[in-house]
C-alpha cells in the first residue's frame, strides 16, 4: 500500500549528505533557499530542518526540460529533488547534488511577507506575525531545538531519579494563591479559572503517597505586565517530593540545571554555535546567598531596598551585576512569600523559601512547605484569604500529609539562560501577552 | 547545612528491603497502613509508594516508652521508623523491622473520610471527593504508574525518531475546527477560547520547517457528554510530520503503541499484576479496516448505519465485538471529517483519514492533511466556516507548506486500553466533567 506521496520519500537529510555518498542517488526534500542563475550553470540551495545542500545544474549536462523547471523555481517553494551526489570544492559542505528529477510539492507565493534568511533584522512583532517564516531562520529555530532538548533532558532527569509524571487540572474552581491574577472562564453554568500553578495539586499528590512527582505544563497568569520576562501563558517545570526539605530541593534543582547544560552542550552543538553561545557548568553546590546579605549588597550599589521588600527590577539588576551565572537566594521573609511556605522555626519572620536566579532573572521558586493543617489555616487567614475556599486542599493535610518540598522552574526563562536571548518572546513559539493572541 | 528534617532521611523504600539487609539499621518513611496489637507483640504495617513492610514490636524486647508510642499510632499517620532488619517467616516479604526510634511526622485525624485499603468498594464520586486517600490504594495508583510510564515511553519514542517537542498555545483567538465546543475565556478586554486541539498550530510548524514535531498537553472541550469515555479536560498526544502520508503516519502510530506495550510490560510488572492485566503486542501492520467494510460488518450485526454516517455508540460496540485489540479504521467519508483532511484523489467522497480503535473505543484520529491553500479555503467554506477567521493559519499555506500528516492520540483513553479500566475518570487524577470542578 502506498499513500498520496507515491514512491517519493526523503532518503537523506542535508546534514547526513557527505563524501561517502558520492555517485549515489538520493532524494532530498525541503525549501528553495536561494537560486543563483549564472547562465551556463544554476545553483540552487535547498534547506531542510538542519541545514543546506547545493544543487548544481550545469546547463550543458542537464536536460532542457529539467533546466527550464529549475529556472522557474521560486524562493521558499517546497521541492523534492532526486539526484546524484558529486564531490565539489565550490559547494559549502564539499558535496553537491546533480539533479535528475525535481518535483515541486508546493509553490510559494511571491513576494514573501518577510525575508526568511538571517540577513535582515526584523522587529519582533513583524516576526511573530509571520512566525512560520521566522522559524525557518537558523538563529530562530536553534532556540527551539535547545528548548526541546532541555525539556527532554529534564524529564529524563526526573525519571532517572524516581519521579512520577503527573497531569493536574488546568480548569480550577478557585484561586491557587489567592491572587487576582486569574483568567476567568465560563464552565457550563459556572465560573471557573485557569490554573496559575499546579502548586496545590502537586501538594495533594504528596498526601496521595506519590512521594516524588513532576509535571511540565502550561500555567496562565492574567498579569498586566509588559516586560521582556513575563508572558500570560508559560510552561512551568514543577516538582514536589515528600520527606525532603528545602536544602534537598535545592540540591535536586542544581543537579538538574547541570545535567541540562551537559545534554544541551553535547546534543545541540550546531544550535549553540549558531547562537554563538557557550554553556558553562556551575560548581555544586551553587552559591547560596541569604536574603539579608542580598539586601546589603543591593543597598551598597545605591539601589534602595528595605528588609522585607520583594526585589524590584532595579534591585535584581544590581544583584545580577554582582553575581555570576546561577545562584540561590535563600532565607526569604515569610511575609512576601505564599501562605504554603514553611517559616523558620527559630526566626519565623524568615522562611524556608528559595529562588534560583540566573544573573538578574528569577528562574525558579521553591520552598519547604507547611504540612501541618493548623499552621496552614493560620497562614491562609493571615494573608486575608478564606480557608473555606481551600477546603479540598486543606482536607489533604488532615489525614496523613508528609513533610514535603518542591519548586517550579520557568521553562521559558530557563531557555533564556540557555540560549542567551533577552526577550522571553524569543523562547516561545506563539507567545501570549496582553496585546497578542495570534497567530 | 541541614534543613528542617534534620538528620532524618529515608534510607530505603520498602520494595528495596530484603534479606541482604538483615542486621542492618535502616530508616523507612511512610504511612501507618495497619496495626495489630496482640498484647505480647504488636505488628505495624508501614506503606510507601511501592509497597508495605512489617514493623514488629515484641513487648518484652522493646523499651516501654517506644512501645507506648507504637500503641498510640493512628492509621494513616505519617511516620519515620529507624530500626534493624530481621529475617521473619511470618512477615509478608520474609523480613521485618525491629524498631528502635519512631518519629510521628504528621498525625492523621480519625475517622478517615474513606477506607484507604482495597477492601471496600466505594463509588467513584466518593473516591474522587477524597482522591488523596483513594490514590493511596495500590489498584488506583497502579493506573497512574502505568500512565506515567506510557507518557515517558511515548516521548522517548518520539525523541529516538527525530521528533522535536513543541509547546503550542492553549489560549487562542478563534475556534480550531469551527465547532461550538469551546470554553470562552475573558482575556483582558477581549474574548478568547481554550484550545480544543493543537491541530492548526502543529500544521503551522510544518510550514516553519520543523519537519517532525510532537506535543503532549491539555486539550479542552466544552462537550456536554456524560459518558465513560469523555472528559472536558484531557491530555492529547499529538504528532505531525512533513513529507509523509497517512500510511506513514499509521506506521508511526502502531510502532509507538507496541513500544509502549513493551516498556509498560517490562517496567510496570507490579502495577499490571495489581490490576490483573496482561498486555499483548499487536502484530504490525495492525489490521486496517476500510470504513465501507466496517459499515457492512456493523449492519450484519443488526445495528443500522448508513454509508456517510459517523459511528454511533451502538455501531462502535458492534464493531468492537468483532475486532480484537488495536485496529485502524481507514477510508473515512470526507464529509464527516474536519476540513483539513485530504480527500482521496480518485474518490473524493472518501478521505485519507484514519482512526485507531481499541476494541470499541476510538483512541486516536489522524490523516494526511490538505497542504494546498486553495483546496483548504474551499473546504473551510464548504463546512460553512469563514476563511477570514482562519487567516493566520491559511497564511502558512501560501509560502511553502510541505505535504504532511499526523495524528492525535488520547492519552487518557490510551491508558484505559493499557490498564483495562472502563471509566476514563479512573485514568485521570482530578477529572473534569460537566458536574465536577473539584478537587
CSV table of C-alpha atoms in Angstrom, one decimal, chain A residues 9 14 21 46 61 86 96 110 112 146 165 167 171 186 218 220 268-269 350 355 364 391 410:
chain,number,residue,atom,x,y,z
A,9,UNK,CA,10.3,9.6,0.2
A,14,UNK,CA,21.0,17.5,4.2
A,21,UNK,CA,27.6,9.2,-0.7
A,46,UNK,CA,17.9,23.5,-0.7
A,61,UNK,CA,24.8,18.4,-18.9
A,86,UNK,CA,29.2,14.6,-6.6
A,96,UNK,CA,26.6,18.8,-4.3
A,110,UNK,CA,5.7,35.9,-4.0
A,112,UNK,CA,7.1,36.7,0.9
A,146,UNK,CA,17.6,23.8,22.6
A,165,UNK,CA,4.9,12.3,35.9
A,167,UNK,CA,-1.1,15.7,35.0
A,171,UNK,CA,-9.5,24.1,34.9
A,186,UNK,CA,-17.3,30.1,31.6
A,218,UNK,CA,1.1,25.4,30.8
A,220,UNK,CA,-1.8,31.0,32.9
A,268,UNK,CA,22.9,20.9,20.4
A,269,UNK,CA,26.4,21.8,19.2
A,350,UNK,CA,12.3,34.2,57.7
A,355,UNK,CA,14.7,31.4,44.4
A,364,UNK,CA,12.7,29.2,39.8
A,391,UNK,CA,-11.4,23.2,51.5
A,410,UNK,CA,10.0,28.6,34.4
